[in-house]
Every structure is written in structure tokens, then in C-alpha cells.
Amino acid sequence: MENSTGTIVITGASRGIGAATALMAAAEGYSVCVNYRVNDAAAEEVVNRIIAEGGRAIAVAADVAYEDAVSAMYDRVEDELGPVTALVNNAGILEPQGSFLDIDVDRLRRVIETNVVGAFVCAQEAVRRMSRSRGGSGGGIVNVSSVAARSGAPHEYIDYAASKGALDAMTAGLAREVAPDGIRVNLVRPGFIYTDMHADGGEPGRVDRLANGIPLQRGGEPDDVARAILWLLSDRADYAVGVSLDVTGGI
Ligand code: NAD
């Protein structure tokens, strides 16, 4: 087991890939902030599982797109768990599948607000606190993009794909900007992963429908992605900067 220490903030960690990453991070020795937006019970459940296994965790509600809420979250995490050394920008939303012309502007704004503005706000707050030039001790950030940034998700959700493309570009720039300050920024691109997100898109069985087209012949599990995220944050990846790591089974 990796002997990681420090404090990790994982956004949208009450379920899916975020929850899997929270549980695995705690098992590796991190103190974990389980960020969530509305589902108190689900976030507390993740925290209780971590504590039951001897780890440290707190659940903190904050909509990632709101600077004041995010700043207050980091303050609370630093008070209760210590300086933040890692951020996983995992929170993300998509809306029902449809064609390009189905994407009205309100929907587009909602998707960009969480997936792009939220990731920027959380990363800015992390950089303010981690930068060596600002008195911090450095750290790591992993952004959770998607294979949709490559495919564009035609006939499904081009808005979501575009928001993930924005994360790819943000990662490339931020990684190079803050590496001299001791912060490594990288990105994972999950493929088709078994989580409840596909029900939000209107097709709960989407991963099973697509599994035959995956070279590895199976859909991905949240743990498959969590392992990649935690590897990028670990010292084993200490020369990886601005990397986009596809975790897709080969698509
Ligand atoms: P999920 O819907 O289970 O989890 C997303 C979490 O983010 C939820 O807990 C949700 O409440 C939270 N969230 C949404 N808006 C938020 C906000 N404004 N503030 C705070 N939290 C918020 O989905 P998942 O599949 O676990 O997705 C996790 C990440 O992985 C997302 O960024 C998603 O785009 C990405 N991803 C998923 C897949 C997949 O196949 N499941 C594929 C590629 C990328």
C-alpha cells in the first residue's frame, strides 16, 4: 500500500467515482474531505465507512461553482484535517441525451457552471493554498475529464463533451503554470464507467449497451478510475506533469 499522507479534497464524492476515490484515498493514508452538493446522507455514509475502517474524513457541503462556499470548505478542511495537499476535481453533471439542437442555453450554462467554472474555482483555491511562492508546501491536482472530450458525444451531450474539453485545456495550461510552485496538475479521462451518472443522461444501462465495443470487453468500475487518480497524485508519478491518462479499456 502507498504510504501517502496529507489531506485530500474530492469534489462530488458522495457517490460514483468520487466516493470510490475517497474510500481508496483514506485506505492509502489521506485525510479526506468528502465534498458534496445536496445529498447529506450519502456523503455521511462515505465518511462513516472511512472512519469504520480507521481512516479520517469529514463531509463538507459546497456547490463547487460558488467561490465563497468553496473557500469556506477549504477553511474548514484546514482547521479539521490540516493543510490541503491534494485536490480531485471530480464533480460533474450531464443532462438527458439529445441532439445538438436540443441543448438550450440554460442547460449549457448549467453544465459549464459545474463542470468548468466549478473546476476552475476549486483549483484556484487549491493553488492559492498550495503554492510554494505563497508559503504553501506544494501538492497535486487531478481533473476528471472524459473520453467525451475526444469523441464529442454526438447525439448524446455535446455540451458535456465541450465542458470536458475545457478541462483538458485548463489542465495543460495550469500544469505548466504551477509546476515551478511545487504543484503537479494532471488529468484522467474515464471511458464508460458503471455509475448513476448514466441514469441522469436518461439511459441507466448505457455502459452495458456499449461494453461490447470496448477492447477490454467490459465497462469500467469506479475503482479503475480511482486507482489512476491516486497514482497520478502519488510520488510514483512524481515526474508526471500535464498528463492526460485515458482509463477506458481501450476505446
Ligand atoms: P456521479 O453523478 O455518480 O457523481 C458526480 C457527483 O458530483 C455527484 O455526487 C454529484 O452530486 C456531484 N456534483 C454535481 N454537481 C456538483 C456541484 N455543483 N458541486 C458539488 N458536487 C456536485 O457521476 P460519476 O460517474 O461518478 O462522475 C464523476 C466524474 O467522472 C464526473 O466529472 C464525470 O463527468 C466523470 N466521468 C464519468 C464517466 C462515467 O462513465 N461514469 C465517464 C467519464 C467521465
Short mmCIF file of C-alpha atoms and ligand atoms in Angstrom, two decimals:
data_model
loop_
_atom_site.label_atom_id
_atom_site.label_comp_id
_atom_site.label_asym_id
_atom_site.label_seq_id
_atom_site.Cartn_x
_atom_site.Cartn_y
_atom_site.Cartn_z
CA MET A 1 0.00 0.00 0.00
CA GLU A 2 1.15 3.52 -0.83
CA ASN A 3 2.19 5.41 2.28
CA SER A 4 0.55 8.68 1.24
CA THR A 5 -0.02 11.36 3.77
CA GLY A 6 -1.72 14.70 3.66
CA THR A 7 -5.21 15.96 3.14
CA ILE A 8 -7.25 15.46 0.00
CA VAL A 9 -10.36 17.31 -1.18
CA ILE A 10 -12.52 15.26 -3.54
CA THR A 11 -15.43 17.10 -5.10
CA GLY A 12 -18.70 15.28 -5.74
CA ALA A 13 -17.55 12.41 -3.52
CA SER A 14 -20.89 11.20 -2.16
CA ARG A 15 -21.25 8.59 -4.92
CA GLY A 16 -19.67 7.05 -8.02
CA ILE A 17 -16.05 7.70 -8.93
CA GLY A 18 -15.67 10.36 -6.23
CA ALA A 19 -16.86 8.03 -3.45
CA ALA A 20 -14.57 5.23 -4.68
CA THR A 21 -11.64 7.65 -4.74
CA ALA A 22 -12.46 8.87 -1.22
CA LEU A 23 -12.51 5.33 0.18
CA MET A 24 -9.28 4.36 -1.58
CA ALA A 25 -7.51 7.59 -0.60
CA ALA A 26 -8.39 7.03 3.05
CA ALA A 27 -7.06 3.47 2.85
CA GLU A 28 -3.80 4.91 1.48
CA GLY A 29 -3.46 7.24 4.45
CA TYR A 30 -5.01 10.51 3.30
CA SER A 31 -7.34 12.54 5.50
CA VAL A 32 -10.32 13.03 3.21
CA CYS A 33 -12.78 15.85 2.59
CA VAL A 34 -15.88 14.27 1.04
CA ASN A 35 -17.38 17.24 -0.77
CA TYR A 36 -20.99 17.04 -1.89
CA ARG A 37 -23.74 19.38 -3.00
CA VAL A 38 -27.06 18.16 -1.57
CA ASN A 39 -27.06 14.51 -0.52
CA ASP A 40 -26.03 14.71 3.16
CA ALA A 41 -26.94 11.09 3.88
CA ALA A 42 -24.84 9.68 1.04
CA ALA A 43 -21.82 11.83 1.98
CA GLU A 44 -22.11 10.83 5.66
CA GLU A 45 -22.28 7.19 4.59
CA VAL A 46 -18.93 7.51 2.78
CA VAL A 47 -17.41 9.27 5.81
CA ASN A 48 -18.76 6.61 8.19
CA ARG A 49 -17.27 3.83 6.06
CA ILE A 50 -13.88 5.56 6.13
CA ILE A 51 -13.99 6.09 9.90
CA ALA A 52 -15.13 2.49 10.47
CA GLU A 53 -12.01 1.34 8.63
CA GLY A 54 -9.78 3.52 10.81
CA GLY A 55 -9.42 6.50 8.46
CA ARG A 56 -10.04 10.22 8.83
CA ALA A 57 -12.74 12.04 6.88
CA ILE A 58 -15.29 14.82 7.03
CA ALA A 59 -18.24 15.59 4.77
CA VAL A 60 -18.47 19.20 3.62
CA ALA A 61 -21.38 20.57 1.58
CA ALA A 62 -20.44 23.13 -1.07
CA ASP A 63 -21.56 23.76 -4.61
CA VAL A 64 -18.22 23.81 -6.43
CA ALA A 65 -19.22 26.71 -8.66
CA TYR A 66 -19.55 29.17 -5.75
CA GLU A 67 -16.30 30.79 -4.62
CA ASP A 68 -17.46 31.67 -1.11
CA ALA A 69 -18.71 28.15 -0.43
CA VAL A 70 -15.51 26.61 -1.80
CA SER A 71 -13.28 28.95 0.19
CA ALA A 72 -15.25 28.16 3.37
CA MET A 73 -14.90 24.45 2.61
CA TYR A 74 -11.10 24.72 2.36
CA ASP A 75 -11.00 26.75 5.62
CA ARG A 76 -12.96 24.05 7.41
CA VAL A 77 -10.82 21.28 5.95
CA GLU A 78 -7.61 23.02 7.04
CA ASP A 79 -9.00 23.56 10.55
CA GLU A 80 -10.18 19.99 10.99
CA LEU A 81 -7.80 17.90 8.85
CA GLY A 82 -4.74 20.04 8.17
CA PRO A 83 -3.28 21.75 5.08
CA VAL A 84 -4.74 20.55 1.79
CA THR A 85 -2.14 18.69 -0.28
CA ALA A 86 -4.35 17.21 -2.99
CA LEU A 87 -7.50 18.10 -4.96
CA VAL A 88 -9.56 15.86 -7.20
CA ASN A 89 -11.87 17.93 -9.41
CA ASN A 90 -14.39 15.13 -9.82
CA ALA A 91 -17.81 16.83 -9.54
CA GLY A 92 -19.56 16.83 -12.87
CA ILE A 93 -23.03 16.73 -14.38
CA LEU A 94 -24.65 15.80 -17.64
CA GLU A 95 -28.23 16.18 -18.80
CA PRO A 96 -30.52 13.94 -20.89
CA GLN A 97 -29.19 12.63 -24.18
CA GLY A 98 -30.26 14.52 -27.26
CA SER A 99 -29.13 16.22 -30.41
CA PHE A 100 -27.09 19.41 -30.65
CA LEU A 101 -30.24 21.48 -31.25
CA ASP A 102 -31.78 20.16 -28.01
CA ILE A 103 -29.15 22.00 -25.98
CA ASP A 104 -30.81 25.20 -24.83
CA VAL A 105 -28.72 27.99 -23.37
CA ASP A 106 -29.91 27.46 -19.79
CA ARG A 107 -28.81 23.85 -19.93
CA LEU A 108 -25.49 24.80 -21.50
CA ARG A 109 -24.90 27.29 -18.68
CA ARG A 110 -25.71 24.70 -16.01
CA VAL A 111 -23.26 22.19 -17.46
CA ILE A 112 -20.48 24.75 -17.89
CA GLU A 113 -21.15 26.18 -14.43
CA THR A 114 -20.48 22.91 -12.59
CA ASN A 115 -18.05 21.18 -14.93
CA VAL A 116 -15.86 24.16 -15.90
CA VAL A 117 -16.45 27.06 -13.50
CA GLY A 118 -16.53 24.63 -10.57
CA ALA A 119 -13.23 23.03 -11.55
CA PHE A 120 -11.60 26.45 -12.00
CA VAL A 121 -12.85 27.73 -8.64
CA CYS A 122 -11.71 24.63 -6.74
CA ALA A 123 -8.32 24.61 -8.47
CA GLN A 124 -7.80 28.34 -7.85
CA GLU A 125 -8.44 27.89 -4.16
CA ALA A 126 -6.05 24.92 -4.10
CA VAL A 127 -3.32 26.85 -5.91
CA ARG A 128 -3.66 29.80 -3.52
CA ARG A 129 -3.04 27.49 -0.59
CA MET A 130 -0.50 25.03 -2.06
CA SER A 131 1.86 27.34 -3.99
CA ARG A 132 5.36 27.43 -2.53
CA SER A 133 5.70 31.08 -3.58
CA ARG A 134 2.68 31.86 -1.38
CA GLY A 135 4.01 29.96 1.63
CA GLY A 136 2.41 26.61 0.85
CA SER A 137 4.06 23.19 0.63
CA GLY A 138 3.09 22.19 -2.90
CA GLY A 139 0.66 19.43 -3.79
CA GLY A 140 -1.24 17.73 -6.57
CA ILE A 141 -4.42 18.29 -8.57
CA VAL A 142 -6.19 15.75 -10.76
CA ASN A 143 -9.01 16.88 -13.04
CA VAL A 144 -11.60 14.30 -14.09
CA SER A 145 -12.32 14.78 -17.77
CA SER A 146 -13.94 12.19 -20.05
CA VAL A 147 -13.43 10.23 -23.22
CA ALA A 148 -16.24 12.52 -24.43
CA ALA A 149 -13.62 15.27 -24.77
CA ARG A 150 -12.20 13.19 -27.63
CA SER A 151 -15.42 11.76 -29.10
CA GLY A 152 -17.52 14.93 -28.73
CA ALA A 153 -20.51 12.76 -27.65
CA PRO A 154 -22.60 13.28 -30.83
CA HIS A 155 -26.36 12.63 -30.41
CA GLU A 156 -25.84 12.42 -26.64
CA TYR A 157 -24.40 15.53 -24.96
CA ILE A 158 -22.06 17.74 -26.94
CA ASP A 159 -22.35 20.35 -24.15
CA TYR A 160 -20.90 17.89 -21.64
CA ALA A 161 -18.16 16.87 -24.09
CA ALA A 162 -17.25 20.52 -24.65
CA SER A 163 -17.06 21.12 -20.89
CA LYS A 164 -14.61 18.23 -20.59
CA GLY A 165 -12.58 19.60 -23.50
CA ALA A 166 -12.28 22.80 -21.50
CA LEU A 167 -10.83 20.80 -18.60
CA ASP A 168 -8.26 19.26 -20.92
CA ALA A 169 -7.09 22.74 -21.94
CA MET A 170 -7.17 24.06 -18.38
CA THR A 171 -5.03 21.13 -17.26
CA ALA A 172 -2.44 21.75 -19.99
CA GLY A 173 -2.06 25.40 -19.05
CA LEU A 174 -2.31 25.15 -15.29
CA ALA A 175 0.11 22.22 -15.12
CA ARG A 176 2.82 24.27 -16.79
CA GLU A 177 2.00 27.44 -14.86
CA VAL A 178 2.18 25.97 -11.36
CA ALA A 179 4.76 23.18 -11.69
CA PRO A 180 7.51 25.61 -10.60
CA ASP A 181 5.43 26.26 -7.48
CA GLY A 182 5.51 22.59 -6.50
CA ILE A 183 2.04 21.69 -7.73
CA ARG A 184 1.61 18.81 -10.20
CA VAL A 185 -1.60 19.02 -12.24
CA ASN A 186 -2.77 16.05 -14.29
CA LEU A 187 -5.99 14.66 -15.73
CA VAL A 188 -7.80 11.36 -16.16
CA ARG A 189 -10.25 10.59 -18.96
CA PRO A 190 -12.61 7.82 -17.87
CA GLY A 191 -14.41 5.84 -20.57
CA PHE A 192 -17.72 4.11 -19.80
CA ILE A 193 -17.89 3.59 -16.04
CA TYR A 194 -20.69 1.94 -14.04
CA THR A 195 -22.15 4.85 -12.04
CA ASP A 196 -25.53 6.52 -11.59
CA MET A 197 -24.50 9.35 -13.91
CA HIS A 198 -25.86 7.45 -16.93
CA ALA A 199 -29.34 7.42 -15.38
CA ASP A 200 -29.10 11.22 -15.26
CA GLY A 201 -28.47 11.07 -19.01
CA GLY A 202 -31.68 9.02 -19.40
CA GLU A 203 -30.02 5.63 -20.04
CA PRO A 204 -29.16 3.70 -16.86
CA GLY A 205 -28.00 0.70 -18.94
CA ARG A 206 -25.67 2.73 -21.19
CA VAL A 207 -22.44 1.07 -20.06
CA ASP A 208 -23.78 -2.44 -20.73
CA ARG A 209 -25.02 -1.33 -24.17
CA LEU A 210 -21.55 -0.07 -25.08
CA ALA A 211 -19.45 -2.72 -23.32
CA ASN A 212 -19.05 -4.99 -26.39
CA GLY A 213 -17.32 -2.19 -28.26
CA ILE A 214 -14.68 -1.79 -25.59
CA PRO A 215 -11.46 -3.65 -26.50
CA LEU A 216 -11.14 -4.93 -22.92
CA GLN A 217 -14.73 -6.26 -23.28
CA ARG A 218 -16.11 -4.78 -20.08
CA GLY A 219 -17.37 -1.50 -18.68
CA GLY A 220 -15.18 0.28 -16.16
CA GLU A 221 -15.61 0.26 -12.40
CA PRO A 222 -15.23 3.39 -10.25
CA ASP A 223 -12.21 1.74 -8.61
CA ASP A 224 -10.48 1.50 -12.02
CA VAL A 225 -10.57 5.29 -12.22
CA ALA A 226 -9.79 5.85 -8.52
CA ARG A 227 -6.54 3.88 -8.86
CA ALA A 228 -5.42 6.06 -11.78
CA ILE A 229 -6.29 9.28 -9.92
CA LEU A 230 -4.39 8.22 -6.80
CA TRP A 231 -1.41 7.06 -8.83
CA LEU A 232 -1.15 10.47 -10.50
CA LEU A 233 -1.23 12.12 -7.07
CA SER A 234 1.34 9.75 -5.59
CA ASP A 235 5.10 10.07 -5.50
CA ARG A 236 5.24 7.21 -8.02
CA ALA A 237 4.11 9.75 -10.62
CA ASP A 238 6.43 12.48 -9.37
CA TYR A 239 7.66 13.40 -12.88
CA ALA A 240 4.19 13.39 -14.46
CA VAL A 241 3.03 16.94 -15.24
CA GLY A 242 0.15 17.86 -17.55
CA VAL A 243 -0.53 14.20 -18.34
CA SER A 244 -3.90 13.09 -19.76
CA LEU A 245 -4.38 9.49 -18.71
CA ASP A 246 -7.15 7.61 -20.53
CA VAL A 247 -8.83 4.97 -18.35
CA THR A 248 -11.12 3.48 -20.94
CA GLY A 249 -10.40 -0.19 -21.52
CA GLY A 250 -9.02 0.80 -24.91
CA ILE A 251 -11.68 2.96 -26.59
P1 NAD B 1 -21.98 10.75 -10.44
O1 NAD B 1 -23.13 11.51 -10.99
O2 NAD B 1 -22.24 9.48 -9.72
O3 NAD B 1 -21.09 11.68 -9.50
C1 NAD B 1 -20.94 13.05 -9.70
C2 NAD B 1 -21.00 13.72 -8.35
O4 NAD B 1 -20.79 15.14 -8.49
C3 NAD B 1 -22.37 13.54 -7.72
O5 NAD B 1 -22.22 13.11 -6.39
C4 NAD B 1 -22.97 14.94 -7.78
O6 NAD B 1 -23.85 15.21 -6.72
C5 NAD B 1 -21.72 15.80 -7.67
N1 NAD B 1 -21.95 17.17 -8.11
C6 NAD B 1 -22.63 17.56 -9.20
N2 NAD B 1 -22.67 18.91 -9.26
C7 NAD B 1 -21.99 19.36 -8.18
C8 NAD B 1 -21.69 20.65 -7.69
N3 NAD B 1 -22.10 21.75 -8.36
N4 NAD B 1 -20.99 20.78 -6.54
C9 NAD B 1 -20.57 19.67 -5.88
N5 NAD B 1 -20.84 18.42 -6.30
C10 NAD B 1 -21.54 18.26 -7.43
O7 NAD B 1 -21.03 10.50 -11.67
P2 NAD B 1 -19.61 9.77 -11.84
O8 NAD B 1 -19.77 8.88 -12.99
O9 NAD B 1 -19.08 9.25 -10.56
O10 NAD B 1 -18.76 11.03 -12.34
C11 NAD B 1 -17.63 11.55 -11.67
C12 NAD B 1 -16.83 12.31 -12.70
O11 NAD B 1 -16.37 11.41 -13.69
C13 NAD B 1 -17.64 13.39 -13.42
O12 NAD B 1 -16.84 14.54 -13.61
C14 NAD B 1 -17.93 12.74 -14.75
O13 NAD B 1 -18.12 13.70 -15.77
C15 NAD B 1 -16.69 11.91 -14.96
N6 NAD B 1 -16.86 10.81 -15.91
C16 NAD B 1 -17.72 9.79 -15.67
C17 NAD B 1 -17.84 8.78 -16.61
C18 NAD B 1 -18.77 7.60 -16.42
O14 NAD B 1 -18.90 6.80 -17.35
N7 NAD B 1 -19.42 7.44 -15.28
C19 NAD B 1 -17.10 8.80 -17.79
C20 NAD B 1 -16.23 9.87 -18.00
C21 NAD B 1 -16.13 10.86 -17.05
#
